[in-house]
């Protein structure tokens, strides 16, 4: 009996390790991206370099046998294109939000997503209605985040415009995209490869639309570009490495926990982001705002308690889908619900 109990703890610790890894990468990546944009003020080019690093990283690790990913095919790429487009928009709006606003503004809008995802899941995906305790915990998260940012200043129309666009795209990605990728049959690293490669292909048109290409070429022409300065190189390289790491931990955590739990984890882990923000930036919330942040964390704990023991057993429909999906490769294929969650690891930074 004792051995059974010991063995039963292994999935728990494995899941906890994935969530902790995701939380650390997510929290640090948000700060690293803010630091990188400060040193390298070209958000479109910065994210393109992250996509390139992640796509090449997956391809190279696959070549050396460290992981398995589905081969690239034009037919699958066409099916995946809408999902990659929404993902790109989420990253695009997130990066520009960080460019025009402080981390506090980013946090409050990021904190709104669990409640919106829960509502959208219930309304559009016919998921069970969350319990009263779950809704209360989500409202506590939202209220704490709003109280936190309400103590800060520096809001602008530009920042709020990007924040609203980010809120719309990230909620869409976390709910609607699940339907778009359900029947593609890709494994975890196949999603990472397709997502980053297709996003990389979308980058040039957005450079033209936003006019960033003119800024880059103008800086190069006037020798004012800081591309090769040590500080900029370090910041960009660090963001690219963490972009690849978040692909692993983000996808693995999405596979291990529910969509709303994944979203709430992304909100709660911003505590580390705020702690670093207080240390390195001169604009941040007051002590009362930090108390509101603690309230947000309490809401995350209450949410976790509300879903503990609720059961994560798959429904009959999900079980049927999982039986129809060929389980091959290296065991990282997953059924409809988890497959839908796996749109992007980098969204942990959003």
CSV table of C-alpha atoms in Angstrom, one decimal:
chain,number,residue,atom,x,y,z
A,1,UNK,CA,0.0,0.0,0.0
A,2,UNK,CA,2.8,2.4,0.8
A,3,UNK,CA,4.5,1.8,-2.5
A,4,UNK,CA,1.2,2.6,-4.3
A,5,UNK,CA,0.9,5.9,-2.4
A,6,UNK,CA,4.5,6.8,-3.3
A,7,UNK,CA,4.0,5.9,-7.0
A,8,UNK,CA,0.7,7.9,-7.0
A,9,UNK,CA,2.6,11.1,-6.1
A,10,UNK,CA,4.8,10.9,-9.2
A,11,UNK,CA,2.2,12.5,-11.6
A,12,UNK,CA,1.6,15.2,-9.1
A,13,UNK,CA,5.3,16.1,-8.8
A,14,UNK,CA,5.7,15.9,-12.5
A,15,UNK,CA,2.8,18.2,-13.1
A,16,UNK,CA,4.0,20.6,-10.4
A,17,UNK,CA,7.5,20.7,-12.0
A,18,UNK,CA,6.0,21.6,-15.3
A,19,UNK,CA,3.9,24.3,-13.8
A,20,UNK,CA,6.8,25.7,-11.8
A,21,UNK,CA,9.0,25.7,-14.9
A,22,UNK,CA,6.2,27.4,-16.9
A,23,UNK,CA,5.7,30.0,-14.2
A,24,UNK,CA,9.4,30.9,-13.9
A,25,UNK,CA,9.8,31.1,-17.7
A,26,UNK,CA,6.6,33.1,-18.1
A,27,UNK,CA,7.4,35.6,-15.4
A,28,UNK,CA,11.0,36.1,-16.4
A,29,UNK,CA,10.1,36.3,-20.1
A,30,UNK,CA,7.8,39.2,-19.5
A,31,UNK,CA,10.5,41.1,-17.8
A,32,UNK,CA,13.1,40.0,-20.3
A,33,UNK,CA,11.0,41.2,-23.2
A,34,UNK,CA,10.4,44.5,-21.5
A,35,UNK,CA,14.2,44.8,-21.0
A,36,UNK,CA,14.9,43.7,-24.6
A,37,UNK,CA,12.4,46.3,-26.0
A,38,UNK,CA,14.1,48.9,-24.0
A,39,UNK,CA,17.5,48.0,-25.4
A,40,UNK,CA,16.3,47.0,-28.8
A,41,UNK,CA,13.3,49.1,-29.7
A,42,UNK,CA,12.1,47.1,-32.7
A,43,UNK,CA,9.3,44.8,-31.3
A,44,UNK,CA,8.4,43.2,-34.7
A,45,UNK,CA,12.0,42.3,-35.4
A,46,UNK,CA,12.5,41.1,-31.8
A,47,UNK,CA,9.6,38.7,-32.0
A,48,UNK,CA,10.7,37.5,-35.4
A,49,UNK,CA,14.1,36.5,-34.0
A,50,UNK,CA,12.3,34.6,-31.2
A,51,UNK,CA,10.2,32.7,-33.8
A,52,UNK,CA,13.3,32.0,-35.8
A,53,UNK,CA,15.2,30.7,-32.7
A,54,UNK,CA,12.3,28.5,-31.6
A,55,UNK,CA,11.7,27.0,-35.1
A,56,UNK,CA,15.4,26.3,-35.7
A,57,UNK,CA,15.7,24.9,-32.1
A,58,UNK,CA,12.9,22.4,-32.6
A,59,UNK,CA,14.2,21.4,-36.1
A,60,UNK,CA,17.8,21.0,-34.8
A,61,UNK,CA,16.8,19.0,-31.7
A,62,UNK,CA,14.6,16.8,-33.9
A,63,UNK,CA,17.6,16.2,-36.3
A,64,UNK,CA,19.7,15.1,-33.3
A,65,UNK,CA,17.0,12.8,-32.0
A,66,UNK,CA,16.3,14.7,-28.8
A,67,UNK,CA,12.6,15.2,-29.7
A,68,UNK,CA,10.1,14.3,-32.4
A,69,UNK,CA,8.1,16.7,-34.4
A,70,UNK,CA,5.8,16.2,-37.4
A,71,UNK,CA,7.3,17.0,-40.8
A,72,UNK,CA,6.3,20.2,-42.4
A,73,UNK,CA,3.7,19.9,-45.2
A,74,UNK,CA,2.0,22.7,-47.1
A,75,UNK,CA,-1.4,21.1,-46.7
A,76,UNK,CA,-1.2,21.1,-42.9
A,77,UNK,CA,0.3,24.6,-42.9
A,78,UNK,CA,-2.8,25.8,-44.7
A,79,UNK,CA,-5.0,24.3,-42.1
A,80,UNK,CA,-2.9,25.7,-39.3
A,81,UNK,CA,-2.6,29.2,-40.8
A,82,UNK,CA,-5.6,30.7,-39.0
A,83,UNK,CA,-4.4,29.5,-35.6
A,84,UNK,CA,-0.9,30.9,-36.3
A,85,UNK,CA,-2.4,34.2,-37.4
A,86,UNK,CA,-4.4,34.7,-34.2
A,87,UNK,CA,-1.3,33.6,-32.2
A,88,UNK,CA,0.8,36.2,-34.1
A,89,UNK,CA,-1.7,38.9,-33.3
A,90,UNK,CA,-1.6,38.0,-29.6
A,91,UNK,CA,2.1,38.2,-29.5
A,92,UNK,CA,2.1,41.3,-31.7
A,93,UNK,CA,-0.4,43.2,-29.4
A,94,UNK,CA,1.4,41.9,-26.3
A,95,UNK,CA,4.8,43.2,-27.4
A,96,UNK,CA,3.4,46.6,-28.4
A,97,UNK,CA,1.5,46.8,-25.1
A,98,UNK,CA,4.8,46.3,-23.3
A,99,UNK,CA,6.4,48.9,-25.6
A,100,UNK,CA,3.8,51.6,-24.8
A,101,UNK,CA,2.8,50.8,-21.2
A,102,UNK,CA,4.4,49.6,-18.0
A,103,UNK,CA,4.3,46.1,-16.6
A,104,UNK,CA,1.4,47.0,-14.3
A,105,UNK,CA,-0.9,47.8,-17.2
A,106,UNK,CA,0.0,44.5,-18.8
A,107,UNK,CA,-0.8,42.6,-15.6
A,108,UNK,CA,-4.3,44.0,-15.1
A,109,UNK,CA,-5.4,43.1,-18.6
A,110,UNK,CA,-3.7,39.7,-18.4
A,111,UNK,CA,-5.6,39.1,-15.2
A,112,UNK,CA,-8.9,39.6,-16.9
A,113,UNK,CA,-8.4,36.6,-19.2
A,114,UNK,CA,-9.2,33.7,-16.8
A,115,UNK,CA,-12.7,35.1,-16.2
A,116,UNK,CA,-13.3,35.8,-19.9
A,117,UNK,CA,-11.9,32.3,-20.8
A,118,UNK,CA,-14.2,30.7,-18.3
A,119,UNK,CA,-17.3,32.6,-19.6
A,120,UNK,CA,-16.3,31.9,-23.3
A,121,UNK,CA,-15.7,28.2,-22.6
A,122,UNK,CA,-19.2,28.0,-21.1
A,123,UNK,CA,-20.9,30.1,-23.8
A,124,UNK,CA,-19.2,28.8,-26.9
A,125,UNK,CA,-17.6,25.5,-26.1
A,126,UNK,CA,-20.5,24.1,-24.0
A,127,UNK,CA,-18.2,23.4,-21.1
A,128,UNK,CA,-19.8,22.9,-17.6
A,129,UNK,CA,-20.7,26.1,-15.8
A,130,UNK,CA,-18.0,26.9,-13.2
A,131,UNK,CA,-18.9,26.6,-9.6
A,132,UNK,CA,-19.7,29.6,-7.4
A,133,UNK,CA,-16.4,29.3,-5.6
A,134,UNK,CA,-14.6,29.2,-8.9
A,135,UNK,CA,-16.3,32.4,-10.1
A,136,UNK,CA,-15.7,34.1,-6.7
A,137,UNK,CA,-12.0,33.2,-7.0
A,138,UNK,CA,-11.8,34.6,-10.5
A,139,UNK,CA,-13.5,37.8,-9.5
A,140,UNK,CA,-11.1,38.1,-6.6
A,141,UNK,CA,-8.2,37.8,-9.1
A,142,UNK,CA,-9.7,40.5,-11.3
A,143,UNK,CA,-10.6,42.8,-8.4
A,144,UNK,CA,-7.1,42.5,-6.9
A,145,UNK,CA,-5.4,43.2,-10.2
A,146,UNK,CA,-7.7,46.2,-10.9
A,147,UNK,CA,-6.9,47.6,-7.4
A,148,UNK,CA,-3.2,47.0,-8.0
A,149,UNK,CA,-3.1,49.0,-11.3
A,150,UNK,CA,-5.5,51.6,-10.0
A,151,UNK,CA,-2.8,52.8,-7.7
A,152,UNK,CA,-0.4,53.4,-10.6
A,153,UNK,CA,-0.3,56.3,-13.1
A,154,UNK,CA,0.9,56.8,-16.6
A,155,UNK,CA,-2.1,55.4,-18.6
A,156,UNK,CA,-2.4,56.6,-22.1
A,157,UNK,CA,-4.9,56.1,-24.9
A,158,UNK,CA,-2.2,54.4,-27.0
A,159,UNK,CA,-1.4,51.9,-24.2
A,160,UNK,CA,-5.1,51.2,-23.5
A,161,UNK,CA,-5.7,50.6,-27.3
A,162,UNK,CA,-3.0,48.0,-27.4
A,163,UNK,CA,-4.2,46.6,-24.1
A,164,UNK,CA,-7.8,46.1,-25.4
A,165,UNK,CA,-6.5,44.6,-28.6
A,166,UNK,CA,-4.4,42.2,-26.6
A,167,UNK,CA,-7.3,41.2,-24.4
A,168,UNK,CA,-9.4,40.4,-27.4
A,169,UNK,CA,-6.8,38.4,-29.2
A,170,UNK,CA,-5.5,36.4,-26.2
A,171,UNK,CA,-9.1,35.4,-25.2
A,172,UNK,CA,-9.8,34.4,-28.8
A,173,UNK,CA,-6.6,32.3,-28.8
A,174,UNK,CA,-7.4,30.5,-25.6
A,175,UNK,CA,-10.9,29.5,-26.6
A,176,UNK,CA,-11.7,29.6,-30.3
A,177,UNK,CA,-8.4,28.3,-31.6
A,178,UNK,CA,-9.0,25.0,-29.8
A,179,UNK,CA,-11.6,24.2,-32.4
A,180,UNK,CA,-9.3,25.2,-35.3
A,181,UNK,CA,-6.4,22.8,-34.3
A,182,UNK,CA,-8.5,19.9,-33.0
A,183,UNK,CA,-8.3,17.6,-36.1
A,184,UNK,CA,-4.8,18.4,-37.3
A,185,UNK,CA,-3.2,15.4,-35.6
A,186,UNK,CA,0.1,17.2,-34.7
A,187,UNK,CA,2.1,16.3,-31.8
A,188,UNK,CA,3.4,18.8,-29.2
A,189,UNK,CA,6.6,19.8,-31.0
A,190,UNK,CA,4.8,19.8,-34.3
A,191,UNK,CA,2.6,22.6,-33.0
A,192,UNK,CA,5.6,24.5,-31.8
A,193,UNK,CA,7.3,24.1,-35.2
A,194,UNK,CA,4.3,25.1,-37.3
A,195,UNK,CA,3.3,27.9,-34.9
A,196,UNK,CA,6.7,29.6,-34.9
A,197,UNK,CA,7.5,29.0,-38.6
A,198,UNK,CA,4.3,30.3,-39.9
A,199,UNK,CA,4.5,33.3,-37.5
A,200,UNK,CA,8.0,34.0,-38.8
A,201,UNK,CA,6.5,34.1,-42.3
A,202,UNK,CA,3.9,36.6,-41.2
A,203,UNK,CA,6.4,39.0,-39.7
A,204,UNK,CA,7.5,40.9,-42.9
A,205,UNK,CA,3.9,42.1,-43.8
A,206,UNK,CA,3.4,43.4,-40.3
A,207,UNK,CA,6.8,45.2,-40.5
A,208,UNK,CA,5.5,47.1,-43.6
A,209,UNK,CA,2.0,47.8,-42.0
A,210,UNK,CA,3.5,49.2,-38.8
A,211,UNK,CA,6.3,51.0,-40.6
A,212,UNK,CA,8.9,49.3,-38.5
A,213,UNK,CA,11.0,48.4,-41.6
A,214,UNK,CA,11.5,52.1,-42.2
A,215,UNK,CA,12.8,52.6,-38.7
A,216,UNK,CA,15.2,49.6,-39.0
A,217,UNK,CA,16.6,50.7,-42.4
A,218,UNK,CA,16.7,54.3,-41.3
A,219,UNK,CA,18.8,53.3,-38.2
A,220,UNK,CA,21.1,51.2,-40.3
A,221,UNK,CA,21.5,54.0,-42.9
A,222,UNK,CA,22.4,56.6,-40.3
A,223,UNK,CA,24.6,54.1,-38.3
A,224,UNK,CA,22.4,54.7,-35.3
A,225,UNK,CA,21.3,51.1,-35.0
A,226,UNK,CA,22.3,49.4,-31.7
A,227,UNK,CA,22.0,45.9,-33.1
A,228,UNK,CA,25.5,44.9,-32.2
A,229,UNK,CA,25.9,46.7,-28.9
A,230,UNK,CA,26.6,44.2,-26.1
A,231,UNK,CA,23.6,45.2,-24.0
A,232,UNK,CA,21.2,44.8,-27.0
A,233,UNK,CA,22.8,41.5,-28.1
A,234,UNK,CA,22.5,40.1,-24.6
A,235,UNK,CA,18.9,41.2,-24.2
A,236,UNK,CA,17.8,39.8,-27.5
A,237,UNK,CA,19.7,36.6,-27.1
A,238,UNK,CA,18.2,36.1,-23.6
A,239,UNK,CA,14.7,36.7,-24.9
A,240,UNK,CA,15.2,34.2,-27.8
A,241,UNK,CA,16.5,31.5,-25.4
A,242,UNK,CA,13.6,31.9,-23.0
A,243,UNK,CA,11.2,32.0,-26.0
A,244,UNK,CA,12.4,28.4,-26.8
A,245,UNK,CA,12.2,27.3,-23.2
A,246,UNK,CA,8.7,28.7,-22.8
A,247,UNK,CA,7.6,26.6,-25.9
A,248,UNK,CA,8.5,23.4,-24.0
A,249,UNK,CA,7.1,24.4,-20.6
A,250,UNK,CA,4.1,26.2,-22.0
A,251,UNK,CA,3.0,23.2,-24.2
A,252,UNK,CA,3.8,20.7,-21.4
A,253,UNK,CA,1.8,22.7,-18.8
A,254,UNK,CA,-1.1,23.2,-21.2
A,255,UNK,CA,-1.2,19.4,-21.7
A,256,UNK,CA,-1.0,18.6,-18.0
A,257,UNK,CA,-3.6,21.1,-16.6
A,258,UNK,CA,-7.0,22.6,-17.7
A,259,UNK,CA,-7.3,25.7,-19.9
A,260,UNK,CA,-8.5,27.9,-17.1
A,261,UNK,CA,-6.0,26.5,-14.6
A,262,UNK,CA,-3.3,27.3,-17.1
A,263,UNK,CA,-4.6,30.8,-17.6
A,264,UNK,CA,-4.8,31.4,-13.8
A,265,UNK,CA,-1.3,30.1,-13.4
A,266,UNK,CA,-0.2,32.7,-15.9
A,267,UNK,CA,-1.8,35.4,-13.9
A,268,UNK,CA,-0.5,34.3,-10.5
A,269,UNK,CA,3.1,33.8,-11.7
A,270,UNK,CA,3.1,37.5,-12.5
A,271,UNK,CA,4.0,38.0,-8.8
A,272,UNK,CA,7.6,37.4,-9.7
A,273,UNK,CA,7.3,39.8,-12.6
A,274,UNK,CA,6.0,42.5,-10.3
A,275,UNK,CA,8.7,41.9,-7.8
A,276,UNK,CA,11.3,42.4,-10.4
A,277,UNK,CA,9.4,45.3,-11.8
A,278,UNK,CA,9.6,47.1,-8.5
A,279,UNK,CA,13.3,46.5,-8.3
A,280,UNK,CA,14.3,47.6,-11.9
A,281,UNK,CA,11.7,50.2,-13.0
A,282,UNK,CA,11.0,53.6,-11.4
A,283,UNK,CA,7.2,53.5,-12.0
A,284,UNK,CA,5.2,50.9,-10.1
A,285,UNK,CA,2.3,50.7,-7.7
A,286,UNK,CA,2.2,51.8,-4.1
A,287,UNK,CA,2.3,49.5,-1.0
A,288,UNK,CA,-1.5,49.3,-1.3
A,289,UNK,CA,-1.1,48.1,-4.8
A,290,UNK,CA,1.2,45.4,-3.7
A,291,UNK,CA,-1.5,44.3,-1.2
A,292,UNK,CA,-3.9,44.1,-4.1
A,293,UNK,CA,-1.4,41.9,-5.8
A,294,UNK,CA,-1.4,39.5,-2.8
A,295,UNK,CA,-5.2,39.5,-3.1
A,296,UNK,CA,-4.8,38.3,-6.7
A,297,UNK,CA,-2.6,35.5,-5.6
A,298,UNK,CA,-5.1,34.5,-2.9
A,299,UNK,CA,-7.7,34.4,-5.7
A,300,UNK,CA,-5.5,32.0,-7.6
A,301,UNK,CA,-5.1,29.8,-4.5
A,302,UNK,CA,-8.9,29.8,-4.0
A,303,UNK,CA,-9.4,28.9,-7.7
A,304,UNK,CA,-7.0,25.9,-7.3
A,305,UNK,CA,-8.9,24.8,-4.3
A,306,UNK,CA,-12.2,25.1,-6.1
A,307,UNK,CA,-11.1,22.8,-8.9
A,308,UNK,CA,-9.2,20.3,-6.8
A,309,UNK,CA,-11.1,17.0,-6.7
A,310,UNK,CA,-13.6,18.3,-9.3
A,311,UNK,CA,-12.2,15.6,-11.5
A,312,UNK,CA,-10.3,15.9,-14.8
A,313,UNK,CA,-11.6,12.6,-16.2
A,314,UNK,CA,-12.2,13.0,-19.9
A,315,UNK,CA,-15.8,13.0,-21.1
A,316,UNK,CA,-17.1,10.3,-23.4
A,317,UNK,CA,-16.7,12.5,-26.4
A,318,UNK,CA,-13.1,13.3,-25.5
A,319,UNK,CA,-12.4,9.6,-24.9
A,320,UNK,CA,-13.9,8.7,-28.3
A,321,UNK,CA,-11.8,11.4,-30.0
A,322,UNK,CA,-8.7,10.2,-28.2
A,323,UNK,CA,-9.3,6.6,-29.4
A,324,UNK,CA,-9.7,7.8,-33.0
A,325,UNK,CA,-6.5,9.8,-32.8
A,326,UNK,CA,-3.5,7.5,-33.6
A,327,UNK,CA,-1.1,7.3,-30.7
A,328,UNK,CA,2.3,7.2,-32.3
A,329,UNK,CA,5.6,9.1,-32.5
A,330,UNK,CA,7.0,9.4,-28.9
A,331,UNK,CA,3.8,9.5,-26.9
A,332,UNK,CA,3.3,13.3,-27.1
A,333,UNK,CA,0.1,13.2,-29.1
A,334,UNK,CA,-2.9,14.2,-27.0
A,335,UNK,CA,-6.7,14.2,-27.4
A,336,UNK,CA,-9.0,17.1,-28.4
A,337,UNK,CA,-9.0,19.1,-25.2
A,338,UNK,CA,-5.3,19.2,-24.7
A,339,UNK,CA,-4.7,19.4,-28.4
A,340,UNK,CA,-6.7,22.6,-28.5
A,341,UNK,CA,-4.8,24.1,-25.7
A,342,UNK,CA,-1.5,23.7,-27.5
A,343,UNK,CA,-1.4,26.7,-29.7
A,344,UNK,CA,1.6,28.4,-28.3
A,345,UNK,CA,4.2,28.1,-25.6
A,346,UNK,CA,5.2,31.7,-26.0
A,347,UNK,CA,1.8,32.9,-24.9
A,348,UNK,CA,3.2,32.3,-21.5
A,349,UNK,CA,4.8,35.6,-22.0
A,350,UNK,CA,1.5,37.2,-22.7
